[in-house]
PDB file of C-alpha atoms in Angstrom:
ATOM      1  CA  MET G 528      16.161  -7.740  22.092  1.00 97.00           C
ATOM      2  CA  LEU G 529      18.093 -10.625  20.523  1.00 98.00           C
ATOM      3  CA  VAL G 530      21.774 -10.121  19.657  1.00 98.00           C
ATOM      4  CA  THR G 531      23.610 -12.616  17.451  1.00 98.00           C
ATOM      5  CA  LEU G 532      27.248 -13.068  16.434  1.00 98.00           C
ATOM      6  CA  GLY G 533      28.547 -14.964  13.420  1.00 97.00           C
ATOM      7  CA  GLU G 534      29.730 -15.118   9.847  1.00 97.00           C
ATOM      8  CA  THR G 535      27.206 -14.768   7.043  1.00 98.00           C
ATOM      9  CA  ALA G 536      28.200 -16.104   3.644  1.00 97.00           C
ATOM     10  CA  LEU G 537      26.745 -15.383   0.260  1.00 98.00           C
ATOM     11  CA  ARG G 538      24.987 -18.608  -0.766  1.00 97.00           C
ATOM     12  CA  LEU G 539      24.867 -19.328  -4.495  1.00 96.00           C
ATOM     13  CA  SER G 540      22.421 -22.024  -5.615  1.00 93.00           C
ATOM     14  CA  PRO G 541      21.251 -23.333  -8.981  1.00 92.00           C
ATOM     15  CA  PRO G 542      17.498 -22.986  -9.525  1.00 91.00           C
ATOM     16  CA  GLY G 543      15.429 -25.874  -8.205  1.00 86.00           C
ATOM     17  CA  THR G 544      17.364 -29.125  -7.928  1.00 84.00           C
ATOM     18  CA  SER G 545      19.774 -28.465 -10.802  1.00 89.00           C
ATOM     19  CA  ARG G 546      23.373 -29.627 -10.492  1.00 91.00           C
ATOM     20  CA  LEU G 547      26.075 -27.079  -9.739  1.00 89.00           C
ATOM     21  CA  GLU G 548      28.215 -28.502 -12.535  1.00 90.00           C
ATOM     22  CA  ARG G 549      25.408 -27.859 -15.044  1.00 90.00           C
ATOM     23  CA  ALA G 550      24.223 -24.480 -13.763  1.00 88.00           C
ATOM     24  CA  ASP G 551      24.290 -21.497 -16.097  1.00 90.00           C
ATOM     25  CA  ARG G 552      22.850 -19.141 -13.464  1.00 94.00           C
ATOM     26  CA  LEU G 553      22.885 -18.982  -9.677  1.00 95.00           C
ATOM     27  CA  GLU G 554      20.491 -17.542  -7.120  1.00 94.00           C
ATOM     28  CA  VAL G 555      22.229 -15.458  -4.438  1.00 96.00           C
ATOM     29  CA  GLU G 556      21.266 -14.885  -0.807  1.00 97.00           C
ATOM     30  CA  ALA G 557      23.046 -13.868   2.395  1.00 98.00           C
ATOM     31  CA  SER G 558      22.907 -16.869   4.701  1.00 97.00           C
ATOM     32  CA  GLY G 559      24.446 -17.724   8.064  1.00 97.00           C
ATOM     33  CA  PRO G 560      23.100 -19.721  11.008  1.00 98.00           C
ATOM     34  CA  GLU G 561      23.015 -16.763  13.373  1.00 98.00           C
ATOM     35  CA  SER G 562      21.729 -14.156  10.938  1.00 98.00           C
ATOM     36  CA  ASN G 563      19.096 -16.613   9.677  1.00 98.00           C
ATOM     37  CA  ALA G 564      17.931 -17.183  13.255  1.00 98.00           C
ATOM     38  CA  GLY G 565      17.836 -13.420  13.621  1.00 98.00           C
ATOM     39  CA  VAL G 566      15.618 -13.099  10.547  1.00 98.00           C
ATOM     40  CA  ALA G 567      13.182 -15.658  11.978  1.00 98.00           C
ATOM     41  CA  ALA G 568      13.071 -13.833  15.307  1.00 98.00           C
ATOM     42  CA  ARG G 569      12.587 -10.460  13.645  1.00 98.00           C
ATOM     43  CA  ARG G 570       9.741 -11.795  11.503  1.00 98.00           C
ATOM     44  CA  LEU G 571       8.028 -12.739  14.767  1.00 98.00           C
ATOM     45  CA  GLY G 572       8.410  -9.236  16.155  1.00 97.00           C
ATOM     46  CA  GLU G 573      11.635  -9.402  18.187  1.00 98.00           C
ATOM     47  CA  PRO G 574      14.229  -6.619  17.654  1.00 98.00           C
ATOM     48  CA  VAL G 575      17.489  -8.193  16.440  1.00 98.00           C
ATOM     49  CA  THR G 576      21.094  -7.001  16.213  1.00 98.00           C
ATOM     50  CA  TRP G 577      23.666  -8.939  14.192  1.00 98.00           C
ATOM     51  CA  LEU G 578      27.377  -8.519  14.998  1.00 98.00           C
ATOM     52  CA  SER G 579      30.131  -9.510  12.568  1.00 98.00           C
ATOM     53  CA  ARG G 580      33.025  -8.438  10.346  1.00 98.00           C
ATOM     54  CA  LEU G 581      32.582  -7.884   6.606  1.00 98.00           C
ATOM     55  CA  PRO G 582      34.919  -7.000   3.752  1.00 98.00           C
ATOM     56  CA  ASP G 583      34.646  -3.453   2.517  1.00 97.00           C
ATOM     57  CA  SER G 584      33.723  -4.658  -0.952  1.00 97.00           C
ATOM     58  CA  PRO G 585      30.615  -4.926  -3.141  1.00 97.00           C
ATOM     59  CA  LEU G 586      29.974  -8.452  -1.859  1.00 98.00           C
ATOM     60  CA  GLY G 587      30.372  -7.481   1.781  1.00 98.00           C
ATOM     61  CA  ARG G 588      28.053  -4.528   1.292  1.00 98.00           C
ATOM     62  CA  ARG G 589      25.582  -6.890  -0.404  1.00 98.00           C
ATOM     63  CA  VAL G 590      25.421  -8.982   2.787  1.00 98.00           C
ATOM     64  CA  ALA G 591      24.890  -5.946   5.006  1.00 98.00           C
ATOM     65  CA  SER G 592      22.251  -4.495   2.696  1.00 98.00           C
ATOM     66  CA  GLU G 593      20.323  -7.764   2.472  1.00 98.00           C
ATOM     67  CA  LEU G 594      20.247  -8.256   6.234  1.00 98.00           C
ATOM     68  CA  ARG G 595      19.151  -4.654   6.769  1.00 98.00           C
ATOM     69  CA  GLY G 596      16.375  -5.418   4.300  1.00 98.00           C
ATOM     70  CA  TYR G 597      15.086  -7.963   6.811  1.00 98.00           C
ATOM     71  CA  ASP G 598      15.065  -5.173   9.422  1.00 98.00           C
ATOM     72  CA  LEU G 599      18.090  -6.457  11.325  1.00 98.00           C
ATOM     73  CA  ASP G 600      20.282  -3.907  13.098  1.00 98.00           C
ATOM     74  CA  VAL G 601      23.609  -4.650  11.397  1.00 98.00           C
ATOM     75  CA  ARG G 602      26.664  -3.753  13.510  1.00 97.00           C
ATOM     76  CA  VAL G 603      29.861  -4.766  11.734  1.00 98.00           C
ATOM     77  CA  SER G 604      33.476  -3.767  11.426  1.00 97.00           C
ATOM     78  CA  TRP G 605      34.604  -3.193   7.839  1.00 97.00           C
ATOM     79  CA  ALA G 606      37.920  -4.716   6.884  1.00 96.00           C
ATOM     80  CA  GLU G 607      40.110  -6.115   4.153  1.00 93.00           C
ATOM     81  CA  GLY G 608      39.644  -9.702   3.045  1.00 93.00           C
ATOM     82  CA  ARG G 609      37.167 -11.755   1.088  1.00 96.00           C
ATOM     83  CA  GLN G 610      33.466 -12.331   1.409  1.00 97.00           C
ATOM     84  CA  GLY G 611      32.840 -15.976   2.277  1.00 96.00           C
ATOM     85  CA  LEU G 612      30.887 -17.954  -0.332  1.00 97.00           C
ATOM     86  CA  THR G 613      28.887 -21.182  -0.165  1.00 95.00           C
ATOM     87  CA  PHE G 614      27.755 -23.008  -3.295  1.00 95.00           C
ATOM     88  CA  HIS G 615      24.663 -25.029  -2.406  1.00 90.00           C
ATOM     89  CA  GLU G 616      22.964 -27.737  -4.429  1.00 88.00           C
ATOM     90  CA  ARG G 617      19.469 -28.895  -3.468  1.00 85.00           C
ATOM     91  CA  GLY G 618      19.252 -32.611  -4.096  1.00 81.00           C
ATOM     92  CA  GLY G 619      16.019 -33.855  -2.619  1.00 73.00           C
ATOM     93  CA  ALA G 620      15.543 -37.479  -1.571  1.00 74.00           C
ATOM     94  CA  PRO G 621      17.325 -39.776  -2.130  1.00 82.00           C
ATOM     95  CA  ARG G 622      20.147 -37.720  -3.691  1.00 81.00           C
ATOM     96  CA  GLY G 623      20.535 -35.276  -0.837  1.00 80.00           C
ATOM     97  CA  ASP G 624      21.916 -31.745  -0.777  1.00 83.00           C
ATOM     98  CA  ASP G 625      25.532 -30.872  -1.509  1.00 86.00           C
ATOM     99  CA  ARG G 626      27.669 -27.820  -0.823  1.00 87.00           C
ATOM    100  CA  VAL G 627      31.078 -26.379  -1.577  1.00 88.00           C
ATOM    101  CA  ASP G 628      32.486 -23.804   0.839  1.00 90.00           C
ATOM    102  CA  ASP G 629      34.849 -21.071  -0.371  1.00 90.00           C
ATOM    103  CA  ARG G 630      35.808 -19.192   2.788  1.00 88.00           C
ATOM    104  CA  THR G 631      39.604 -19.096   2.846  1.00 88.00           C
ATOM    105  CA  GLY G 632      40.687 -15.572   3.690  1.00 90.00           C
ATOM    106  CA  ALA G 633      37.165 -14.439   4.638  1.00 95.00           C
ATOM    107  CA  ALA G 634      37.169 -11.160   6.557  1.00 97.00           C
ATOM    108  CA  ALA G 635      34.941 -12.577   9.286  1.00 96.00           C
ATOM    109  CA  ALA G 636      37.543 -15.176  10.284  1.00 96.00           C
ATOM    110  CA  SER G 637      39.795 -12.458  11.763  1.00 96.00           C
ATOM    111  CA  LEU G 638      37.085 -10.826  13.877  1.00 97.00           C
ATOM    112  CA  SER G 639      38.081  -9.333  17.222  1.00 95.00           C
ATOM    113  CA  MET G 640      35.358  -8.177  19.613  1.00 96.00           C
ATOM    114  CA  ASP G 641      37.467  -5.042  20.231  1.00 96.00           C
ATOM    115  CA  GLU G 642      36.413  -3.891  16.750  1.00 95.00           C
ATOM    116  CA  LEU G 643      32.685  -3.939  17.538  1.00 96.00           C
ATOM    117  CA  ASP G 644      30.228  -1.717  19.340  1.00 93.00           C
ATOM    118  CA  LEU G 645      29.149  -4.014  22.181  1.00 95.00           C
ATOM    119  CA  SER G 646      26.503  -1.713  23.657  1.00 95.00           C
ATOM    120  CA  PRO G 647      23.625  -3.750  22.111  1.00 96.00           C
ATOM    121  CA  LEU G 648      25.053  -6.917  23.662  1.00 96.00           C
ATOM    122  CA  ARG G 649      25.216  -5.325  27.104  1.00 94.00           C
ATOM    123  CA  GLU G 650      21.530  -4.411  26.777  1.00 95.00           C
ATOM    124  CA  ALA G 651      20.337  -7.676  25.197  1.00 97.00           C
ATOM    125  CA  ASP G 652      17.594  -9.897  26.563  1.00 97.00           C
ATOM    126  CA  VAL G 653      18.984 -12.890  24.670  1.00 98.00           C
ATOM    127  CA  ALA G 654      22.391 -13.481  23.041  1.00 98.00           C
ATOM    128  CA  TYR G 655      22.816 -16.249  20.450  1.00 98.00           C
ATOM    129  CA  VAL G 656      25.773 -17.888  18.725  1.00 98.00           C
ATOM    130  CA  THR G 657      26.355 -21.309  17.147  1.00 98.00           C
ATOM    131  CA  GLY G 658      29.175 -23.815  16.966  1.00 98.00           C
ATOM    132  CA  ALA G 659      29.672 -22.918  13.305  1.00 97.00           C
ATOM    133  CA  THR G 660      31.288 -19.631  14.356  1.00 97.00           C
ATOM    134  CA  PRO G 661      34.204 -20.853  16.528  1.00 97.00           C
ATOM    135  CA  ALA G 662      34.767 -23.636  13.977  1.00 96.00           C
ATOM    136  CA  LEU G 663      35.965 -21.104  11.411  1.00 95.00           C
ATOM    137  CA  SER G 664      39.064 -19.767  13.208  1.00 96.00           C
ATOM    138  CA  THR G 665      40.793 -19.329  16.549  1.00 96.00           C
ATOM    139  CA  ASP G 666      39.951 -15.605  16.371  1.00 97.00           C
ATOM    140  CA  LEU G 667      36.252 -16.426  16.117  1.00 97.00           C
ATOM    141  CA  ALA G 668      36.562 -18.959  18.937  1.00 98.00           C
ATOM    142  CA  GLY G 669      37.958 -16.184  21.116  1.00 97.00           C
ATOM    143  CA  ALA G 670      35.220 -13.811  19.966  1.00 98.00           C
ATOM    144  CA  THR G 671      32.584 -16.411  20.839  1.00 98.00           C
ATOM    145  CA  ALA G 672      33.926 -16.763  24.377  1.00 98.00           C
ATOM    146  CA  ARG G 673      33.937 -13.005  24.888  1.00 97.00           C
ATOM    147  CA  PHE G 674      30.477 -12.666  23.346  1.00 98.00           C
ATOM    148  CA  LEU G 675      29.025 -15.128  25.849  1.00 98.00           C
ATOM    149  CA  LYS G 676      30.875 -13.579  28.801  1.00 97.00           C
ATOM    150  CA  THR G 677      29.755 -10.051  27.911  1.00 97.00           C
ATOM    151  CA  ALA G 678      26.168 -11.243  27.552  1.00 98.00           C
ATOM    152  CA  ASN G 679      26.336 -13.036  30.905  1.00 97.00           C
ATOM    153  CA  ASP G 680      27.807  -9.978  32.592  1.00 96.00           C
ATOM    154  CA  GLY G 681      24.936  -7.894  31.203  1.00 96.00           C
ATOM    155  CA  GLY G 682      22.290 -10.294  32.520  1.00 97.00           C
ATOM    156  CA  ALA G 683      21.175 -11.657  29.117  1.00 98.00           C
ATOM    157  CA  THR G 684      19.983 -15.196  28.526  1.00 98.00           C
ATOM    158  CA  THR G 685      22.754 -16.908  26.560  1.00 98.00           C
ATOM    159  CA  ALA G 686      21.850 -19.411  23.844  1.00 98.00           C
ATOM    160  CA  PHE G 687      24.162 -21.734  21.921  1.00 98.00           C
ATOM    161  CA  SER G 688      23.365 -24.130  19.083  1.00 98.00           C
ATOM    162  CA  LEU G 689      25.777 -27.019  18.491  1.00 98.00           C
ATOM    163  CA  GLU G 690      25.452 -26.655  14.680  1.00 96.00           C
ATOM    164  CA  TYR G 691      28.059 -29.311  13.938  1.00 97.00           C
ATOM    165  CA  ARG G 692      29.584 -29.000  10.467  1.00 94.00           C
ATOM    166  CA  PRO G 693      32.071 -31.879  10.127  1.00 95.00           C
ATOM    167  CA  TRP G 694      33.962 -30.322   7.214  1.00 92.00           C
ATOM    168  CA  LEU G 695      35.037 -27.403   9.442  1.00 93.00           C
ATOM    169  CA  TRP G 696      36.734 -29.598  12.059  1.00 96.00           C
ATOM    170  CA  ALA G 697      39.682 -32.004  12.083  1.00 95.00           C
ATOM    171  CA  ASP G 698      37.356 -34.593  13.648  1.00 96.00           C
ATOM    172  CA  ALA G 699      34.547 -34.883  16.200  1.00 96.00           C
ATOM    173  CA  ASP G 700      37.028 -34.963  19.101  1.00 97.00           C
ATOM    174  CA  ASP G 701      38.391 -31.594  17.981  1.00 97.00           C
ATOM    175  CA  ALA G 702      34.859 -30.180  17.861  1.00 98.00           C
ATOM    176  CA  ARG G 703      33.981 -31.597  21.286  1.00 97.00           C
ATOM    177  CA  GLU G 704      37.099 -30.175  22.944  1.00 97.00           C
ATOM    178  CA  THR G 705      36.400 -26.685  21.614  1.00 98.00           C
ATOM    179  CA  LEU G 706      32.621 -26.507  21.854  1.00 98.00           C
ATOM    180  CA  THR G 707      32.182 -27.930  25.347  1.00 98.00           C
ATOM    181  CA  GLY G 708      34.468 -25.156  26.558  1.00 98.00           C
ATOM    182  CA  PHE G 709      31.615 -22.702  25.912  1.00 98.00           C
ATOM    183  CA  PHE G 710      28.947 -24.741  27.727  1.00 98.00           C
ATOM    184  CA  PRO G 711      29.462 -23.314  31.260  1.00 97.00           C
ATOM    185  CA  ALA G 712      28.411 -19.883  29.944  1.00 98.00           C
ATOM    186  CA  VAL G 713      25.242 -21.181  28.201  1.00 98.00           C
ATOM    187  CA  ASP G 714      21.658 -21.004  29.495  1.00 98.00           C
ATOM    188  CA  VAL G 715      19.814 -22.368  26.426  1.00 98.00           C
ATOM    189  CA  PHE G 716      21.353 -25.272  24.521  1.00 98.00           C
ATOM    190  CA  LEU G 717      19.994 -26.254  21.096  1.00 98.00           C
ATOM    191  CA  ALA G 718      21.066 -29.112  18.850  1.00 98.00           C
ATOM    192  CA  ARG G 719      20.037 -31.676  16.308  1.00 97.00           C
ATOM    193  CA  GLU G 720      19.939 -35.021  18.047  1.00 96.00           C
ATOM    194  CA  ARG G 721      22.364 -36.484  15.508  1.00 96.00           C
ATOM    195  CA  ASP G 722      24.890 -33.737  16.288  1.00 97.00           C
ATOM    196  CA  VAL G 723      24.701 -34.539  19.997  1.00 97.00           C
ATOM    197  CA  GLU G 724      25.620 -38.144  19.210  1.00 97.00           C
ATOM    198  CA  ALA G 725      28.368 -37.206  16.747  1.00 97.00           C
ATOM    199  CA  VAL G 726      30.071 -34.559  18.911  1.00 98.00           C
ATOM    200  CA  LEU G 727      29.214 -35.502  22.497  1.00 97.00           C
ATOM    201  CA  GLY G 728      28.891 -39.245  22.026  1.00 96.00           C
ATOM    202  CA  ARG G 729      25.476 -39.308  23.656  1.00 94.00           C
ATOM    203  CA  SER G 730      22.431 -41.195  22.480  1.00 91.00           C
ATOM    204  CA  GLY G 731      19.246 -42.721  23.877  1.00 90.00           C
ATOM    205  CA  SER G 732      15.689 -41.509  24.097  1.00 90.00           C
ATOM    206  CA  SER G 733      15.172 -37.790  23.587  1.00 88.00           C
ATOM    207  CA  VAL G 734      13.808 -37.420  27.109  1.00 89.00           C
ATOM    208  CA  GLU G 735      16.819 -39.126  28.704  1.00 93.00           C
ATOM    209  CA  LEU G 736      19.154 -37.163  26.468  1.00 95.00           C
ATOM    210  CA  ALA G 737      17.619 -33.793  27.397  1.00 95.00           C
ATOM    211  CA  HIS G 738      17.717 -34.580  31.126  1.00 95.00           C
ATOM    212  CA  GLY G 739      21.291 -35.829  30.860  1.00 96.00           C
ATOM    213  CA  LEU G 740      22.577 -32.781  28.990  1.00 97.00           C
ATOM    214  CA  ALA G 741      20.923 -30.420  31.453  1.00 97.00           C
ATOM    215  CA  ALA G 742      22.327 -32.323  34.424  1.00 96.00           C
ATOM    216  CA  ASN G 743      25.833 -32.542  32.980  1.00 96.00           C
ATOM    217  CA  TRP G 744      26.302 -28.917  31.992  1.00 97.00           C
ATOM    218  CA  GLY G 745      23.696 -27.027  33.995  1.00 97.00           C
ATOM    219  CA  PHE G 746      21.667 -25.768  31.039  1.00 98.00           C
ATOM    220  CA  GLU G 747      18.352 -24.119  31.975  1.00 98.00           C
ATOM    221  CA  HIS G 748      16.775 -25.129  28.668  1.00 98.00           C
ATOM    222  CA  VAL G 749      17.674 -27.963  26.298  1.00 98.00           C
ATOM    223  CA  LEU G 750      16.059 -28.044  22.845  1.00 98.00           C
ATOM    224  CA  LEU G 751      16.589 -31.073  20.603  1.00 98.00           C
ATOM    225  CA  THR G 752      15.331 -31.511  17.046  1.00 97.00           C
ATOM    226  CA  ARG G 753      14.851 -34.755  15.152  1.00 92.00           C
ATOM    227  CA  GLU G 754      12.889 -35.887  12.123  1.00 87.00           C
ATOM    228  CA  ARG G 755       9.678 -36.950  13.840  1.00 90.00           C
ATOM    229  CA  ALA G 756       9.497 -34.675  16.881  1.00 94.00           C
ATOM    230  CA  CYS G 757      11.231 -31.948  18.863  1.00 96.00           C
ATOM    231  CA  VAL G 758      11.730 -31.837  22.609  1.00 96.00           C
ATOM    232  CA  GLY G 759      12.346 -29.083  25.116  1.00 97.00           C
ATOM    233  CA  TYR G 760      13.641 -29.418  28.682  1.00 97.00           C
ATOM    234  CA  HIS G 761      13.128 -26.862  31.457  1.00 96.00           C
ATOM    235  CA  ASP G 762      12.814 -27.151  35.224  1.00 95.00           C
ATOM    236  CA  ALA G 763      13.040 -30.986  35.208  1.00 93.00           C
ATOM    237  CA  THR G 764      10.159 -31.267  32.705  1.00 94.00           C
ATOM    238  CA  VAL G 765      10.425 -32.356  29.077  1.00 95.00           C
ATOM    239  CA  HIS G 766       7.824 -31.360  26.480  1.00 95.00           C
ATOM    240  CA  GLU G 767       7.723 -33.235  23.186  1.00 95.00           C
ATOM    241  CA  TYR G 768       5.811 -32.213  20.053  1.00 95.00           C
ATOM    242  CA  PRO G 769       5.610 -34.151  16.778  1.00 94.00           C
ATOM    243  CA  ASN G 770       6.663 -32.327  13.641  1.00 95.00           C
ATOM    244  CA  PRO G 771       3.691 -31.587  11.351  1.00 94.00           C
ATOM    245  CA  GLU G 772       3.731 -33.075   7.874  1.00 92.00           C
ATOM    246  CA  ALA G 773       5.133 -30.741   5.236  1.00 92.00           C
ATOM    247  CA  ASP G 774       6.137 -30.654   1.578  1.00 92.00           C
ATOM    248  CA  VAL G 775       9.867 -30.304   2.127  1.00 91.00           C
ATOM    249  CA  VAL G 776      11.720 -28.165  -0.414  1.00 91.00           C
ATOM    250  CA  ASP G 777      14.961 -27.118   1.344  1.00 92.00           C
ATOM    251  CA  THR G 778      15.967 -28.111   4.878  1.00 93.00           C
ATOM    252  CA  SER G 779      18.995 -25.830   5.199  1.00 94.00           C
ATOM    253  CA  GLY G 780      17.177 -23.032   7.051  1.00 95.00           C
ATOM    254  CA  ARG G 781      14.992 -24.989   9.414  1.00 97.00           C
ATOM    255  CA  GLU G 782      17.354 -25.274  12.424  1.00 98.00           C
ATOM    256  CA  ALA G 783      17.966 -21.521  12.363  1.00 98.00           C
ATOM    257  CA  ALA G 784      14.219 -20.932  12.132  1.00 98.00           C
ATOM    258  CA  PHE G 785      13.682 -23.212  15.127  1.00 98.00           C
ATOM    259  CA  ALA G 786      16.280 -21.351  17.184  1.00 98.00           C
ATOM    260  CA  GLY G 787      15.134 -17.870  16.186  1.00 98.00           C
ATOM    261  CA  ALA G 788      11.475 -18.619  16.843  1.00 98.00           C
ATOM    262  CA  PHE G 789      12.134 -20.197  20.239  1.00 98.00           C
ATOM    263  CA  LEU G 790      14.353 -17.312  21.346  1.00 98.00           C
ATOM    264  CA  ALA G 791      11.863 -14.695  20.120  1.00 98.00           C
ATOM    265  CA  ALA G 792       9.062 -16.396  22.053  1.00 98.00           C
ATOM    266  CA  HIS G 793      11.296 -16.737  25.114  1.00 97.00           C
ATOM    267  CA  ALA G 794      12.254 -13.059  24.976  1.00 97.00           C
ATOM    268  CA  ALA G 795       8.552 -12.147  24.686  1.00 96.00           C
ATOM    269  CA  GLY G 796       7.789 -14.044  27.913  1.00 96.00           C
ATOM    270  CA  SER G 797       6.198 -17.221  26.535  1.00 96.00           C
ATOM    271  CA  ASP G 798       6.370 -20.288  28.748  1.00 95.00           C
ATOM    272  CA  PRO G 799       8.699 -23.098  27.551  1.00 96.00           C
ATOM    273  CA  ALA G 800       5.916 -25.241  26.060  1.00 95.00           C
ATOM    274  CA  GLU G 801       4.494 -22.307  24.067  1.00 96.00           C
ATOM    275  CA  ALA G 802       7.952 -21.306  22.894  1.00 97.00           C
ATOM    276  CA  LEU G 803       8.639 -24.874  21.776  1.00 97.00           C
ATOM    277  CA  LYS G 804       5.383 -25.023  19.780  1.00 97.00           C
ATOM    278  CA  THR G 805       6.341 -21.778  18.065  1.00 98.00           C
ATOM    279  CA  ALA G 806       9.789 -23.162  17.265  1.00 98.00           C
ATOM    280  CA  VAL G 807       8.421 -26.424  15.841  1.00 98.00           C
ATOM    281  CA  ALA G 808       6.019 -24.461  13.646  1.00 98.00           C
ATOM    282  CA  ALA G 809       8.777 -22.196  12.343  1.00 98.00           C
ATOM    283  CA  ARG G 810      11.069 -25.153  11.647  1.00 98.00           C
ATOM    284  CA  THR G 811       8.319 -26.897   9.695  1.00 97.00           C
ATOM    285  CA  LEU G 812       7.523 -23.835   7.613  1.00 98.00           C
ATOM    286  CA  ALA G 813      11.164 -23.037   6.867  1.00 97.00           C
ATOM    287  CA  ALA G 814      11.604 -26.411   5.157  1.00 95.00           C
ATOM    288  CA  THR G 815       8.872 -25.501   2.649  1.00 96.00           C
ATOM    289  CA  LEU G 816      10.879 -22.526   1.316  1.00 95.00           C
ATOM    290  CA  PRO G 817      13.391 -22.821  -1.569  1.00 92.00           C
ATOM    291  CA  GLU G 818      16.013 -20.849   0.372  1.00 93.00           C
ATOM    292  CA  ALA G 819      17.962 -20.876   3.634  1.00 95.00           C
ATOM    293  CA  VAL G 820      16.643 -17.580   5.000  1.00 97.00           C
ATOM    294  CA  PRO G 821      13.404 -18.280   6.930  1.00 97.00           C
ATOM    295  CA  THR G 822      11.114 -15.549   5.603  1.00 97.00           C
ATOM    296  CA  LEU G 823       8.141 -16.636   7.676  1.00 96.00           C
ATOM    297  CA  THR G 824       5.088 -14.637   8.681  1.00 97.00           C
ATOM    298  CA  ARG G 825       3.674 -14.425  12.170  1.00 97.00           C
ATOM    299  CA  GLY G 826       0.264 -15.582  10.928  1.00 97.00           C
ATOM    300  CA  GLU G 827       1.729 -18.717   9.326  1.00 97.00           C
ATOM    301  CA  VAL G 828       3.672 -19.594  12.452  1.00 97.00           C
ATOM    302  CA  GLU G 829       0.657 -19.084  14.717  1.00 97.00           C
ATOM    303  CA  ARG G 830      -1.508 -21.253  12.466  1.00 96.00           C
ATOM    304  CA  VAL G 831       0.976 -24.123  12.345  1.00 96.00           C
ATOM    305  CA  ALA G 832       1.687 -23.780  16.081  1.00 95.00           C
ATOM    306  CA  GLY G 833      -2.034 -24.387  16.606  1.00 94.00           C
ATOM    307  CA  GLU G 834      -1.706 -27.561  14.551  1.00 92.00           C
ATOM    308  CA  VAL G 835       1.293 -28.606  16.659  1.00 93.00           C
ATOM    309  CA  GLU G 836      -0.773 -28.089  19.803  1.00 88.00           C
ATOM    310  CA  ARG G 837      -3.635 -30.183  18.443  1.00 88.00           C
ATOM    311  CA  GLN G 838      -1.269 -33.065  17.760  1.00 83.00           C
ATOM    312  CA  GLY G 839      -0.505 -33.136  21.473  1.00 72.00           C
ATOM    313  CA  ASP G 840       2.291 -32.694  23.981  1.00 64.00           C
ATOM    314  CA  ALA G 841       3.954 -35.749  25.481  1.00 63.00           C
ATOM    315  CA  THR G 842       5.122 -34.177  28.775  1.00 62.00           C
ATOM    316  CA  ARG G 843       7.470 -36.188  30.984  1.00 62.00           C
TER     317      ARG G 843
END
């Protein structure tokens, strides 16, 4: 079982690549890095519980209902406050995507783990949280620390994605000081390579980077994503798989798909190379969807994972 913790916003997007300032209608979906990873894992057969705090309002109930519709076990505390919103504009190359966050006063920002039923976390196989959660408030930073400790105490594999969102931090130094404080409790570390450079000030070849991160912080697994390939470190070995070609529509859900697919495969007992192939396939497929939530199918992922395998593994 995978257990995740984090805020999920309602994402409002104009159809296609329309501008927000010109939109006369918006598409709505519940989207958060941890819940999206949970959706990907659940679509691949792994039971998933999502922990959070939601406002007792129509919008908060919309989030809970949508996530239950993806067959996630939703365990939340209901409270006063607002439902966080994100306005997202798909730009495509070379314009690029844009977003406007409206999260001031969001109920999730005041989450205390004392409000939640932690029994699923104590029984979890894998526990997952991202750096986007502690970035939102000091309360969520404290909840993240307790989430990881409770998972460790229960014997779960702990997974953490850097998920650096510059607009949520004073600067990269602020992010580094906070996020590295969680690293000693982490077994599986995931990140975009560019986030590793921005937050941790580390660069170089992916292989050297993966080895260095594992050596520095004692991670059992290091997973790094980049445009041309993804790498995975475990037991002093690095596997590298090229990303298959794809007609990219929306990239906002692909890192969550990568994380959810890897953790689902890991929880199911796949070896690190197999889990990485599954993750690369899910990441590729997620970018072909016009939404952030990775509504993949197992058959699609298995088919693309076969393509990833045929392209070859550069093991070092």
